[in-house]
Structure formats: C-alpha cells, structure tokens
Short mmCIF file of C-alpha atoms in Angstrom, two decimals:
data_model
loop_
_atom_site.label_atom_id
_atom_site.label_comp_id
_atom_site.label_asym_id
_atom_site.label_seq_id
_atom_site.Cartn_x
_atom_site.Cartn_y
_atom_site.Cartn_z
CA MET A 1 -66.98 -65.55 -217.71
CA VAL A 2 -65.76 -67.84 -220.52
CA VAL A 3 -68.90 -69.99 -220.20
CA GLU A 4 -71.13 -66.93 -220.30
CA TRP A 5 -69.27 -65.62 -223.31
CA MET A 6 -69.53 -68.85 -225.15
CA LEU A 7 -73.32 -69.13 -224.29
CA GLY A 8 -73.83 -65.59 -225.51
CA SER A 9 -71.99 -66.36 -228.75
CA TRP A 10 -74.03 -69.44 -229.40
CA LEU A 11 -77.26 -67.61 -228.77
CA LEU A 12 -76.19 -64.86 -231.16
CA LEU A 13 -75.26 -67.45 -233.75
CA LEU A 14 -78.59 -69.19 -233.32
CA ASP A 15 -80.42 -65.85 -233.51
CA TRP A 16 -78.86 -65.05 -236.88
CA LEU A 17 -79.14 -68.60 -238.16
CA ILE A 18 -82.92 -68.47 -237.54
CA ARG A 19 -83.19 -65.21 -239.41
CA LEU A 20 -81.29 -66.63 -242.39
CA VAL A 21 -83.26 -69.79 -242.49
CA ALA A 22 -86.52 -67.81 -242.34
CA LEU A 23 -85.33 -65.55 -245.14
CA PHE A 24 -84.98 -68.49 -247.49
CA TRP A 25 -87.80 -70.71 -246.10
CA ILE A 26 -90.76 -68.40 -245.61
CA PRO A 27 -90.99 -66.52 -248.98
CA ALA A 28 -90.91 -69.84 -250.85
CA ARG A 29 -93.97 -71.13 -248.96
CA THR A 30 -96.09 -68.05 -248.27
CA THR A 31 -97.68 -65.21 -250.24
CA PRO A 32 -95.48 -62.08 -250.48
CA GLY A 33 -97.75 -60.05 -248.16
CA ALA A 34 -97.84 -62.80 -245.50
CA ALA A 35 -94.10 -63.38 -245.91
CA ARG A 36 -93.26 -59.79 -245.14
CA SER A 37 -95.33 -59.88 -241.89
CA TRP A 38 -93.77 -63.17 -240.75
CA LEU A 39 -90.19 -62.07 -241.63
CA LEU A 40 -90.75 -58.90 -239.70
CA LEU A 41 -91.86 -60.90 -236.65
CA VAL A 42 -88.96 -63.37 -237.00
CA GLY A 43 -86.54 -60.45 -237.39
CA PHE A 44 -87.55 -58.88 -234.18
CA VAL A 45 -88.02 -62.02 -232.07
CA PRO A 46 -86.40 -65.02 -233.85
CA LEU A 47 -86.77 -67.51 -231.06
CA LEU A 48 -90.54 -66.81 -230.83
CA GLY A 49 -91.23 -65.92 -234.52
CA LEU A 50 -89.99 -69.09 -236.21
CA PRO A 51 -91.97 -71.54 -233.96
CA LEU A 52 -95.08 -69.46 -234.47
CA TYR A 53 -94.57 -69.51 -238.23
CA LEU A 54 -94.09 -73.30 -238.24
CA ALA A 55 -97.44 -73.66 -236.34
CA PHE A 56 -99.50 -70.93 -238.08
CA GLY A 57 -97.58 -69.62 -241.11
CA HIS A 58 -98.92 -71.98 -243.81
CA PRO A 59 -102.56 -72.93 -244.15
CA TRP A 60 -101.99 -76.61 -244.53
CA LEU A 61 -104.60 -79.36 -244.33
CA SER A 62 -103.93 -83.09 -243.92
CA ARG A 63 -103.60 -85.11 -247.12
CA GLN A 64 -106.66 -87.09 -246.15
CA ARG A 65 -108.83 -83.98 -246.02
CA LEU A 66 -107.51 -82.64 -249.31
CA GLN A 67 -108.13 -85.97 -250.92
CA ARG A 68 -111.68 -86.20 -249.57
CA GLN A 69 -112.47 -82.68 -250.79
CA ALA A 70 -111.21 -83.64 -254.25
CA GLU A 71 -113.37 -86.77 -254.18
CA ALA A 72 -116.44 -84.77 -253.09
CA SER A 73 -115.90 -82.17 -255.80
CA GLN A 74 -115.72 -84.95 -258.41
CA VAL A 75 -119.00 -86.42 -257.18
CA ILE A 76 -120.75 -83.05 -257.23
CA ARG A 77 -119.61 -82.36 -260.79
CA GLU A 78 -120.72 -85.86 -261.96
CA GLU A 79 -124.19 -85.53 -260.32
CA GLN A 80 -124.73 -82.10 -261.87
CA ALA A 81 -123.93 -83.45 -265.30
CA LEU A 82 -127.08 -85.53 -265.08
CA GLN A 83 -129.22 -82.50 -264.28
CA ASP A 84 -128.57 -80.20 -267.16
CA ALA A 85 -132.22 -79.20 -267.42
CA LEU A 86 -131.73 -77.21 -264.09
CA ARG A 87 -128.80 -75.29 -265.47
CA TRP A 88 -129.46 -71.55 -265.84
CA GLN A 89 -127.83 -69.75 -268.80
CA PRO A 90 -126.94 -66.17 -268.35
CA ARG A 91 -127.22 -63.73 -271.28
CA ALA A 92 -124.01 -63.40 -273.29
CA ASP A 93 -121.79 -60.37 -272.98
CA THR A 94 -122.91 -59.56 -269.38
CA ALA A 95 -121.09 -59.48 -266.10
CA THR A 96 -123.10 -62.51 -265.00
CA ALA A 97 -121.86 -64.46 -268.08
CA GLU A 98 -118.24 -63.75 -266.91
CA ILE A 99 -118.61 -64.57 -263.17
CA VAL A 100 -120.61 -67.86 -263.67
CA PRO A 101 -117.85 -69.93 -265.20
CA LEU A 102 -115.21 -68.78 -262.70
CA VAL A 103 -117.42 -69.74 -259.72
CA GLU A 104 -118.28 -73.15 -261.31
CA CYS A 105 -114.72 -73.92 -262.22
CA GLN A 106 -113.43 -73.20 -258.72
CA GLY A 107 -116.38 -74.14 -256.48
CA ASP A 108 -117.95 -76.99 -258.55
CA PHE A 109 -121.52 -75.74 -258.57
CA MET A 110 -123.34 -74.72 -261.72
CA PRO A 111 -126.02 -71.97 -261.64
CA VAL A 112 -129.54 -73.31 -261.29
CA HIS A 113 -132.95 -71.67 -261.91
CA GLY A 114 -136.18 -72.25 -260.18
CA ASN A 115 -135.34 -71.00 -256.67
CA ALA A 116 -137.12 -68.78 -254.14
CA VAL A 117 -134.89 -66.69 -251.83
CA ASP A 118 -136.30 -64.90 -248.80
CA LEU A 119 -133.97 -62.38 -247.12
CA LEU A 120 -134.36 -62.49 -243.35
CA THR A 121 -132.94 -59.46 -241.50
CA GLY A 122 -134.63 -59.84 -238.05
CA TYR A 123 -132.34 -61.78 -235.71
CA ASP A 124 -135.08 -63.48 -233.64
CA ASP A 125 -137.41 -63.87 -236.56
CA ALA A 126 -134.75 -65.78 -238.56
CA LEU A 127 -134.17 -68.18 -235.71
CA ALA A 128 -137.91 -68.65 -235.16
CA THR A 129 -138.39 -69.39 -238.86
CA LEU A 130 -135.53 -71.94 -238.80
CA ILE A 131 -136.99 -73.67 -235.68
CA ALA A 132 -140.47 -73.72 -237.36
CA ASP A 133 -138.96 -75.44 -240.40
CA ILE A 134 -137.23 -77.98 -238.23
CA ASP A 135 -140.56 -78.67 -236.56
CA GLN A 136 -142.00 -79.50 -239.94
CA ALA A 137 -139.18 -81.83 -240.92
CA GLU A 138 -140.18 -85.31 -242.04
CA GLU A 139 -136.95 -87.00 -243.19
CA ARG A 140 -133.73 -85.14 -242.18
CA VAL A 141 -132.34 -82.06 -240.55
CA HIS A 142 -128.78 -81.12 -241.31
CA LEU A 143 -127.11 -78.23 -239.45
CA LEU A 144 -123.60 -76.93 -240.20
CA TYR A 145 -122.50 -73.95 -238.07
CA TYR A 146 -119.37 -72.22 -236.92
CA LEU A 147 -120.73 -71.14 -233.49
CA MET A 148 -123.27 -72.48 -231.07
CA PHE A 149 -123.56 -71.18 -227.56
CA ASP A 150 -125.13 -72.78 -224.45
CA ASP A 151 -127.78 -70.00 -224.14
CA ALA A 152 -131.49 -69.56 -224.86
CA VAL A 153 -130.95 -69.94 -228.59
CA GLY A 154 -128.75 -72.99 -228.28
CA GLU A 155 -131.43 -74.53 -225.95
CA ALA A 156 -134.20 -73.76 -228.42
CA ILE A 157 -132.32 -75.39 -231.31
CA VAL A 158 -131.57 -78.44 -229.25
CA GLU A 159 -135.19 -78.79 -228.16
CA ALA A 160 -136.33 -78.58 -231.83
CA LEU A 161 -133.82 -81.27 -232.84
CA GLN A 162 -135.03 -83.46 -230.03
CA ARG A 163 -138.62 -83.05 -231.14
CA ALA A 164 -137.62 -83.90 -234.74
CA ALA A 165 -135.68 -87.04 -233.63
CA ALA A 166 -138.66 -88.20 -231.58
CA ARG A 167 -140.73 -88.05 -234.80
CA GLY A 168 -138.15 -90.36 -236.53
CA VAL A 169 -136.32 -87.55 -238.40
CA HIS A 170 -132.63 -88.25 -238.96
CA CYS A 171 -130.73 -85.23 -237.55
CA ARG A 172 -127.04 -84.51 -238.08
CA VAL A 173 -125.12 -81.60 -236.59
CA LEU A 174 -121.70 -80.35 -237.63
CA LEU A 175 -120.15 -77.77 -235.39
CA ASP A 176 -116.74 -76.13 -235.57
CA ALA A 177 -114.62 -77.46 -232.67
CA VAL A 178 -113.46 -74.03 -231.63
CA GLY A 179 -116.30 -71.76 -232.45
CA ALA A 180 -118.91 -74.05 -231.02
CA LYS A 181 -116.91 -75.32 -228.14
CA ARG A 182 -119.47 -74.12 -225.61
CA GLY A 183 -122.33 -75.73 -227.51
CA LEU A 184 -120.49 -78.99 -227.95
CA ARG A 185 -119.60 -79.23 -224.31
CA ALA A 186 -123.14 -78.46 -223.15
CA TYR A 187 -125.24 -80.39 -225.66
CA ARG A 188 -123.19 -83.22 -227.26
CA LYS A 189 -124.17 -86.00 -224.75
CA ARG A 190 -127.73 -84.82 -224.58
CA LEU A 191 -128.10 -84.90 -228.38
CA LEU A 192 -126.33 -88.24 -228.75
CA ALA A 193 -128.69 -89.74 -226.20
CA ARG A 194 -131.56 -88.88 -228.64
CA GLN A 195 -129.70 -90.55 -231.61
CA ILE A 196 -128.82 -87.11 -233.00
CA ASP A 197 -125.44 -87.42 -234.72
CA VAL A 198 -123.13 -84.57 -233.58
CA ARG A 199 -119.59 -84.08 -234.92
CA ALA A 200 -116.91 -81.50 -234.18
CA MET A 201 -115.10 -80.10 -237.24
CA LEU A 202 -111.36 -79.62 -237.32
CA PRO A 203 -110.66 -80.88 -233.75
CA GLY A 204 -107.45 -80.02 -232.11
CA GLY A 205 -105.62 -81.76 -229.31
CA LEU A 206 -103.84 -85.00 -230.17
CA ARG A 207 -105.81 -85.26 -233.42
CA TRP A 208 -104.62 -81.97 -234.93
CA ARG A 209 -102.24 -83.69 -237.40
CA ARG A 210 -105.25 -85.46 -238.97
CA SER A 211 -106.94 -82.08 -239.33
CA GLY A 212 -104.57 -79.27 -240.28
CA ARG A 213 -103.15 -75.99 -239.04
CA MET A 214 -104.58 -75.37 -235.65
CA ASP A 215 -106.23 -72.03 -236.51
CA LEU A 216 -108.05 -73.20 -239.64
CA ARG A 217 -111.77 -73.06 -239.05
CA ASN A 218 -115.04 -74.01 -240.71
CA HIS A 219 -116.92 -70.70 -240.63
CA ARG A 220 -119.96 -71.81 -242.67
CA LYS A 221 -123.52 -71.38 -241.54
CA ILE A 222 -125.95 -73.77 -243.33
CA ALA A 223 -129.11 -75.54 -242.44
CA VAL A 224 -131.00 -77.99 -244.74
CA ILE A 225 -134.41 -79.45 -243.85
CA ASP A 226 -135.55 -82.36 -245.92
CA ASN A 227 -135.29 -81.48 -249.66
CA ARG A 228 -137.63 -78.55 -249.01
CA VAL A 229 -135.82 -75.57 -247.55
CA GLY A 230 -132.21 -74.40 -246.83
CA TYR A 231 -130.60 -71.57 -244.91
CA VAL A 232 -127.35 -69.72 -245.62
CA GLY A 233 -126.02 -66.46 -244.20
CA SER A 234 -124.04 -64.85 -241.44
CA GLN A 235 -126.08 -65.80 -238.33
CA ASN A 236 -124.79 -68.33 -235.84
CA LEU A 237 -126.74 -70.38 -233.26
CA ALA A 238 -126.44 -67.94 -230.42
CA ALA A 239 -128.34 -65.02 -228.92
CA ALA A 240 -127.86 -61.62 -230.64
CA GLY A 241 -125.90 -60.36 -227.62
CA PHE A 242 -123.48 -63.27 -227.23
CA VAL A 243 -120.58 -60.78 -227.35
CA PRO A 244 -121.40 -58.35 -224.52
CA GLY A 245 -121.83 -54.77 -225.83
CA HIS A 246 -122.06 -56.00 -229.44
CA PRO A 247 -125.59 -57.15 -230.30
CA ASN A 248 -125.50 -58.55 -233.75
CA ARG A 249 -127.41 -57.63 -236.92
CA GLU A 250 -127.38 -60.34 -239.53
CA LEU A 251 -128.67 -61.38 -242.94
CA VAL A 252 -129.86 -64.85 -243.67
CA ALA A 253 -131.23 -66.30 -246.94
CA ARG A 254 -134.05 -68.86 -246.69
CA VAL A 255 -133.87 -70.82 -249.99
CA ARG A 256 -136.30 -73.23 -251.73
CA GLY A 257 -135.71 -74.95 -255.01
CA PRO A 258 -132.75 -76.80 -256.56
CA ALA A 259 -130.21 -74.68 -254.58
CA VAL A 260 -131.32 -76.67 -251.52
CA ALA A 261 -129.75 -79.83 -253.01
CA HIS A 262 -126.56 -77.86 -253.51
CA LEU A 263 -126.52 -76.73 -249.85
CA GLU A 264 -127.09 -80.34 -248.93
CA ALA A 265 -124.13 -81.32 -251.10
CA VAL A 266 -121.84 -78.86 -249.17
CA PHE A 267 -123.08 -80.33 -245.93
CA ALA A 268 -122.43 -83.89 -247.25
CA SER A 269 -118.94 -82.90 -248.47
CA ASP A 270 -117.97 -81.52 -245.02
CA TRP A 271 -119.50 -84.57 -243.34
CA TYR A 272 -117.46 -86.85 -245.54
CA ILE A 273 -114.24 -84.82 -244.96
CA GLU A 274 -114.76 -84.94 -241.20
CA THR A 275 -116.05 -88.47 -240.75
CA GLY A 276 -115.32 -90.49 -243.87
CA GLN A 277 -119.10 -91.36 -244.12
CA ARG A 278 -120.80 -90.81 -247.49
CA LEU A 279 -124.32 -89.40 -247.32
CA ASP A 280 -127.05 -89.57 -250.02
CA VAL A 281 -128.05 -86.12 -251.30
CA LEU A 282 -131.73 -85.73 -252.14
CA VAL A 283 -131.54 -84.25 -255.69
CA ASP A 284 -135.23 -84.32 -256.56
CA VAL A 285 -136.01 -80.84 -255.24
CA PRO A 286 -139.21 -79.03 -256.37
CA VAL A 287 -138.70 -76.02 -258.61
CA SER A 288 -140.14 -72.74 -257.29
CA VAL A 289 -142.29 -70.43 -259.34
CA ASP A 290 -140.19 -67.48 -258.12
CA ASP A 291 -137.39 -68.67 -260.47
CA VAL A 292 -134.40 -66.88 -258.94
CA PRO A 293 -131.11 -68.11 -260.53
CA THR A 294 -128.54 -68.97 -257.86
CA GLN A 295 -125.04 -70.43 -257.61
CA LEU A 296 -123.18 -71.66 -254.64
CA LEU A 297 -119.63 -70.50 -253.85
CA PRO A 298 -117.91 -72.74 -251.31
CA SER A 299 -114.33 -71.81 -250.44
CA GLY A 300 -111.56 -72.76 -248.06
CA PRO A 301 -108.01 -74.18 -247.81
CA ALA A 302 -109.16 -77.59 -249.05
CA TYR A 303 -109.71 -76.11 -252.53
CA PRO A 304 -106.79 -75.59 -254.97
CA PHE A 305 -107.59 -71.85 -255.29
CA SER A 306 -108.72 -69.00 -253.10
CA ASN A 307 -112.34 -69.20 -254.37
CA ALA A 308 -113.88 -66.44 -252.21
CA ARG A 309 -111.05 -63.98 -252.89
CA ASP A 310 -111.06 -64.55 -256.65
CA ALA A 311 -114.89 -64.32 -256.94
CA VAL A 312 -115.05 -61.10 -254.85
CA ASN A 313 -112.29 -59.51 -256.82
CA ALA A 314 -113.89 -60.55 -260.12
CA LEU A 315 -117.22 -59.05 -259.04
CA VAL A 316 -115.55 -55.77 -258.04
CA HIS A 317 -113.84 -55.57 -261.48
CA LEU A 318 -117.12 -56.44 -263.24
CA ALA A 319 -119.10 -53.59 -261.61
CA ARG A 320 -120.02 -50.83 -264.03
CA ARG A 321 -122.24 -48.49 -262.10
CA ARG A 322 -122.64 -49.30 -258.35
CA LEU A 323 -120.94 -51.65 -255.90
CA VAL A 324 -122.01 -52.02 -252.29
CA LEU A 325 -119.93 -54.14 -249.84
CA VAL A 326 -121.08 -54.98 -246.33
CA THR A 327 -118.73 -56.74 -243.88
CA PRO A 328 -117.90 -56.71 -240.17
CA TYR A 329 -114.13 -57.37 -240.86
CA PHE A 330 -112.40 -55.49 -243.57
CA VAL A 331 -108.69 -56.39 -243.89
CA PRO A 332 -108.14 -56.80 -247.63
CA ASP A 333 -105.20 -58.27 -249.39
CA GLU A 334 -103.38 -56.21 -252.11
CA ALA A 335 -105.51 -57.73 -254.92
CA THR A 336 -108.76 -56.75 -253.30
CA LEU A 337 -107.55 -53.32 -252.34
CA SER A 338 -106.35 -52.74 -255.88
CA ALA A 339 -109.71 -53.91 -257.34
CA LEU A 340 -111.62 -51.45 -255.15
CA ARG A 341 -109.31 -48.64 -256.01
CA ILE A 342 -109.54 -49.34 -259.76
CA ALA A 343 -113.30 -49.62 -259.64
CA ALA A 344 -113.64 -46.21 -257.79
CA LEU A 345 -111.18 -44.41 -260.01
CA SER A 346 -113.02 -45.81 -263.07
CA GLY A 347 -116.20 -44.08 -262.01
CA VAL A 348 -118.06 -46.89 -260.23
CA GLU A 349 -119.92 -45.75 -257.16
CA VAL A 350 -118.26 -47.89 -254.51
CA GLN A 351 -119.95 -47.99 -251.03
CA LEU A 352 -118.29 -49.78 -248.15
CA ILE A 353 -120.56 -50.35 -245.09
CA LEU A 354 -118.74 -51.39 -241.89
CA SER A 355 -119.71 -51.66 -238.24
CA ALA A 356 -118.93 -48.72 -236.01
CA SER A 357 -118.40 -51.16 -233.11
CA ASN A 358 -116.15 -54.22 -233.48
CA ASN A 359 -115.58 -57.16 -231.21
CA GLN A 360 -111.98 -57.72 -232.52
CA ARG A 361 -109.86 -54.77 -231.61
CA LEU A 362 -106.73 -55.59 -233.64
CA THR A 363 -108.83 -56.12 -236.71
CA ALA A 364 -110.65 -52.84 -236.22
CA TRP A 365 -107.30 -51.01 -235.99
CA ALA A 366 -105.96 -52.76 -239.08
CA GLN A 367 -108.99 -51.93 -241.18
CA GLU A 368 -108.78 -48.27 -240.24
CA ALA A 369 -105.30 -48.21 -241.86
CA TYR A 370 -107.03 -48.60 -245.29
CA TYR A 371 -109.48 -45.68 -244.90
CA ASP A 372 -107.28 -42.92 -246.15
CA GLU A 373 -106.26 -44.61 -249.39
CA LEU A 374 -109.83 -45.73 -250.18
CA LEU A 375 -111.36 -42.32 -249.41
CA ARG A 376 -108.75 -40.62 -251.62
CA CYS A 377 -109.81 -42.90 -254.51
CA GLY A 378 -113.48 -42.04 -254.07
CA VAL A 379 -114.69 -45.06 -252.17
CA ARG A 380 -117.43 -44.11 -249.72
CA ILE A 381 -117.17 -45.48 -246.22
CA ALA A 382 -120.09 -45.64 -243.76
CA LEU A 383 -119.98 -46.92 -240.14
CA TYR A 384 -123.26 -48.51 -239.01
CA GLU A 385 -123.90 -47.58 -235.40
CA PRO A 386 -126.91 -49.22 -233.75
CA HIS A 387 -125.59 -52.74 -233.57
CA PHE A 388 -122.52 -54.85 -234.45
CA LEU A 389 -123.23 -55.28 -238.17
CA HIS A 390 -122.21 -58.91 -238.63
CA ALA A 391 -123.95 -59.31 -242.07
CA LYS A 392 -121.71 -60.19 -245.06
CA HIS A 393 -122.95 -59.40 -248.56
CA LEU A 394 -122.32 -57.35 -251.61
CA SER A 395 -124.35 -56.21 -254.60
CA VAL A 396 -123.07 -55.42 -258.11
CA ASP A 397 -125.04 -53.05 -260.36
CA ASP A 398 -128.64 -54.18 -260.55
CA ASP A 399 -128.38 -57.94 -261.15
CA ILE A 400 -125.83 -59.71 -258.98
CA ALA A 401 -125.76 -60.27 -255.21
CA LEU A 402 -123.48 -62.36 -253.02
CA LEU A 403 -124.31 -63.21 -249.47
CA GLY A 404 -123.27 -65.75 -246.87
CA SER A 405 -120.39 -66.19 -244.35
CA ILE A 406 -117.58 -64.56 -246.33
CA ASN A 407 -115.84 -61.61 -244.61
CA LEU A 408 -113.68 -59.27 -246.68
CA ASP A 409 -110.52 -60.18 -244.88
CA ILE A 410 -107.51 -62.40 -245.41
CA ARG A 411 -108.77 -64.97 -242.86
CA SER A 412 -111.96 -65.60 -244.79
CA PHE A 413 -110.06 -65.61 -248.08
CA ALA A 414 -107.27 -68.03 -247.10
CA LEU A 415 -107.91 -69.74 -243.78
CA ASN A 416 -111.65 -70.35 -243.24
CA ALA A 417 -113.99 -72.72 -244.99
CA GLU A 418 -116.74 -70.32 -246.13
CA ILE A 419 -120.01 -70.39 -248.10
CA GLY A 420 -121.54 -67.75 -250.38
CA LEU A 421 -124.78 -67.73 -252.35
CA LEU A 422 -124.72 -65.84 -255.63
CA CYS A 423 -128.12 -64.63 -256.88
CA TYR A 424 -128.55 -63.38 -260.45
CA ASP A 425 -131.87 -61.56 -260.15
CA SER A 426 -132.73 -57.93 -260.28
CA ALA A 427 -135.72 -58.16 -257.98
CA LEU A 428 -133.61 -59.82 -255.24
CA VAL A 429 -130.89 -57.17 -255.74
CA GLN A 430 -133.49 -54.53 -255.30
CA ARG A 431 -134.59 -56.11 -252.01
CA LEU A 432 -130.92 -56.15 -250.94
CA ARG A 433 -130.64 -52.45 -251.94
CA THR A 434 -133.46 -51.64 -249.56
CA ILE A 435 -131.55 -53.41 -246.73
CA GLU A 436 -128.42 -51.54 -247.64
CA ALA A 437 -130.32 -48.24 -247.63
CA ASP A 438 -131.59 -48.99 -244.13
CA TYR A 439 -127.88 -49.54 -242.98
CA LEU A 440 -126.87 -46.22 -244.57
CA ALA A 441 -129.73 -44.38 -242.91
CA GLN A 442 -128.28 -45.43 -239.53
CA ALA A 443 -124.63 -45.03 -240.38
CA ARG A 444 -122.05 -42.27 -239.94
CA PRO A 445 -120.12 -41.45 -243.19
CA VAL A 446 -116.35 -41.17 -242.94
CA GLN A 447 -115.04 -37.95 -244.41
CA LEU A 448 -111.49 -37.71 -245.66
CA GLU A 449 -110.83 -34.30 -244.10
CA ASP A 450 -112.16 -35.34 -240.72
CA TRP A 451 -110.36 -38.68 -240.88
CA ARG A 452 -107.02 -36.99 -241.38
CA ARG A 453 -107.53 -35.03 -238.21
CA ARG A 454 -107.15 -38.16 -236.05
CA PRO A 455 -104.19 -38.11 -233.64
CA ALA A 456 -100.74 -39.30 -234.78
CA TRP A 457 -100.77 -42.09 -232.19
CA ARG A 458 -103.83 -43.57 -233.81
CA ARG A 459 -102.04 -43.53 -237.24
CA SER A 460 -99.11 -45.42 -235.71
CA ARG A 461 -101.41 -47.95 -234.07
CA GLU A 462 -103.21 -48.55 -237.38
CA GLY A 463 -99.95 -48.96 -239.29
CA ILE A 464 -98.54 -51.47 -236.76
CA ALA A 465 -101.86 -53.42 -236.87
CA ARG A 466 -101.85 -53.49 -240.63
CA LEU A 467 -98.41 -55.13 -240.57
CA ALA A 468 -100.05 -58.05 -238.86
CA ASP A 469 -102.86 -58.52 -241.39
CA ALA A 470 -101.52 -61.88 -242.61
CA LEU A 471 -101.34 -63.10 -238.97
CA MET A 472 -105.00 -62.46 -238.07
#
C-alpha cells in the first residue's frame, strides 16, 4: 500500500509539473492561438500532450536549411537586380501598388511583365498538356510536386521523362517524401536507371534532425521545361480519383515569359536546400506578346515571415468591391478571419467557395465552425458539389488574381512550403471570374437561417474540432 501511495504521489507530482512547465514553455515559443490548443491538450493528458508538443508544436527547420534558404534568397535578389528592364511598375495609388512591395520584400521576387498565362481547368487536359511539353523539351525538365502516385498518371509522367532522358534532356524530379511516398517507392530506381535525378524532400527516419519537424511538408506543384514554359497550380501527379469518392477539380496556370525563370529559381532553391547542389537558372527567357504582369509568392517555414498568410490578408484588406476565395481547406487564423469580417462589414462582396465533399474529416468539421460568424457578417458561402474542389485561388476586384498551392488554413500559412502566382491583369481576372461563375452555378449556397437549424451535436463537434485548428 505504501509503495502504491508513493507511486501515485509521484505520478500526481509529475502530472502537475508537466502542466506548469507547459504553461511557461509553450506560450513563449508558439503563437497565442496555437498555444491555447496545445495547453488544452497538455492540461487534459499531460503525459501525452507534452511529448506531442515537443515533436510537433513548433515549426522548426534545421539550421542548415534555414541558412540555405537565406543564401538562395540572396542570389535571387542579386540576379534580379541585373534585370531591371523586366520589372513591371504598377500604377501609383492602387491596390496593386500596395501588394507588390510586400510580396517582393518577403518572397524575393519582383513583378515582371511580358508573360502569357493560360488557365487549365480540365484535369486530364492539364496533364496531357504537361506531358506534351515534356515531349518537346530540348535541354531540361524540372518537376517539383507534393504528391505522385503509382497509377496511370504517374506511369505516363515517368514514361515522358524516360523519353526526354533518351533524347539527352537533363531531368530532375523533387518529390515530397511523405506526399509522394508511393511514387518514390514505385519509380525511383526506374528513373535513376535512366540517369533521371530523383530526390525526396524533407525525408524522415534517421535523417529527420537534418530536415525539421516531422510534419513539415513541401506542398508546391511546379514544372519547368527548358526556359520555355512553366506550370504552377493545385494539381498533383495522380489520377483525379486518387482519393476514392473524391474526384478532384483543379486549376493550373501554364506560363510563358520571364516568370518561367522565376519558377525555375524556386525549383533551384528547393534543390539546393535539399541537396546542397547549385543549379544554373536560365534567365534569358523570351518575352510574350500577351504581356501579363506576374509575381511569384513562395512561402514556408524557411522564410522569416508567414508570406502566404500576410499576402492573403493584405489582399483581403485591399479589396474594395468584390473578393472571391476558393479553397478546399478553410481553417483560418484570427488575422484572416478578422480580415474577412472587416471586408464584408465594409461593404465588399465577399464570396467563399468551398467543396461540399472533403477528404479530411476533422478539417471539414473545423471549417464549419466558422460559417455562422462569417454569414452573420455578410460573407457568402457556397459549397461546390460535383467534385472535390481542390483548386486554390482568389480574385480581388478586377485586376488581381492569386493562384497556386496555397490553402486558406493554418497548415498552408505556417507549416507547408507553398507557391503562389500573382497576376496583375484585368483580362486574366475576367477569365478567372468565368471559372468562379461555373463553380457557383454548380454549388449550394449556405443560408444563415438554415445553417442555424443544424443539430446541437454538430455544433459541439465543430467547436471541438476548431480547438484543434493549430494542430492540423
């Protein structure tokens, strides 16, 4: 009995010691919103909560990776200083003139003119176009993707790379170690046998300390072929139905012009961060007569600031008439939620388009917890029904569009390496408006009165899921 009493006393002491340590340790190293979630978890289950926080609570990267990102950023800025003729100057006293310096200061890339941007909405057509461009490659093919599956699409991409390598084209492939695990396992040896350089980004296992926190991921989707054409968007290298019951609908931008060199620079930066090898970037890119001004927005934990979050929030605040946001995962932080609320209450028409189906149940429950507040402020919410809407883009008034891999959730803002393409062109925004109108024509609007009739158990579920927003 004495031994049991002493053991119980020690466990109780340890239990409260963990709580006290967490109370002083976590808020000093984590944002207030995330700290509340972690302290709640530690408070309920201390022996489990603290080890989980130590493993996943702070989005740390190794010093080597942070240093390499800083070096890559410096090179990008120095190279652009020699190409001032390509810089695009926005008109003064416009929303564009305000967002451009923020994006350049945080993400390194200046806005450039002379680009052509094609918006590809057909899933199979976008892949077929990418493969056709790979088949025309003469010098290099660089692919950087979060996810690659061992399915018909993965096989088609591998065969296109093999054909290119047989012609003497230098092919490099960067795949996220977790998202593309199936593709790496199925195709790595086969590609290496054809002298195609394949690397896994942010590997785990015994090498995790040279990478960073285990759940940090590279979520970018980029393809660059020669100095001729680049791709950026939401689509992975997998069949549309790679998640059973959730066939994807995507949006991809096919880019020509100086922006291709900037996409190549992002690839070269990630290659250097992962391998330590420096690649030459082909900067002599032909200017397109379409002359769409663009600016790249890379973001991720290797940067000093939350680039994606800051840019999205700035764009929301800069909207004066209409703002449309499309995302599959909507779990905003307080700053983004506040920006949307202020915009709607200020008279901006704010339209949020989400997917009616969702392949991540906890995220779906958490995002539903925000509907009531947003609807009360005048934000319109529509749920797209035919497919899993995996596209990620937003449009501001009539002259700014942002598209790429960035979700409107805390994971994209703080944990993932992401890429966005800003386009400052009214004709392109109008094309994007047409795509948004097609979504809305096939979407179910959420009405505040109907939403409030949902059962009490669903409200409780949403509230509990929202508490875990910083843990997703």
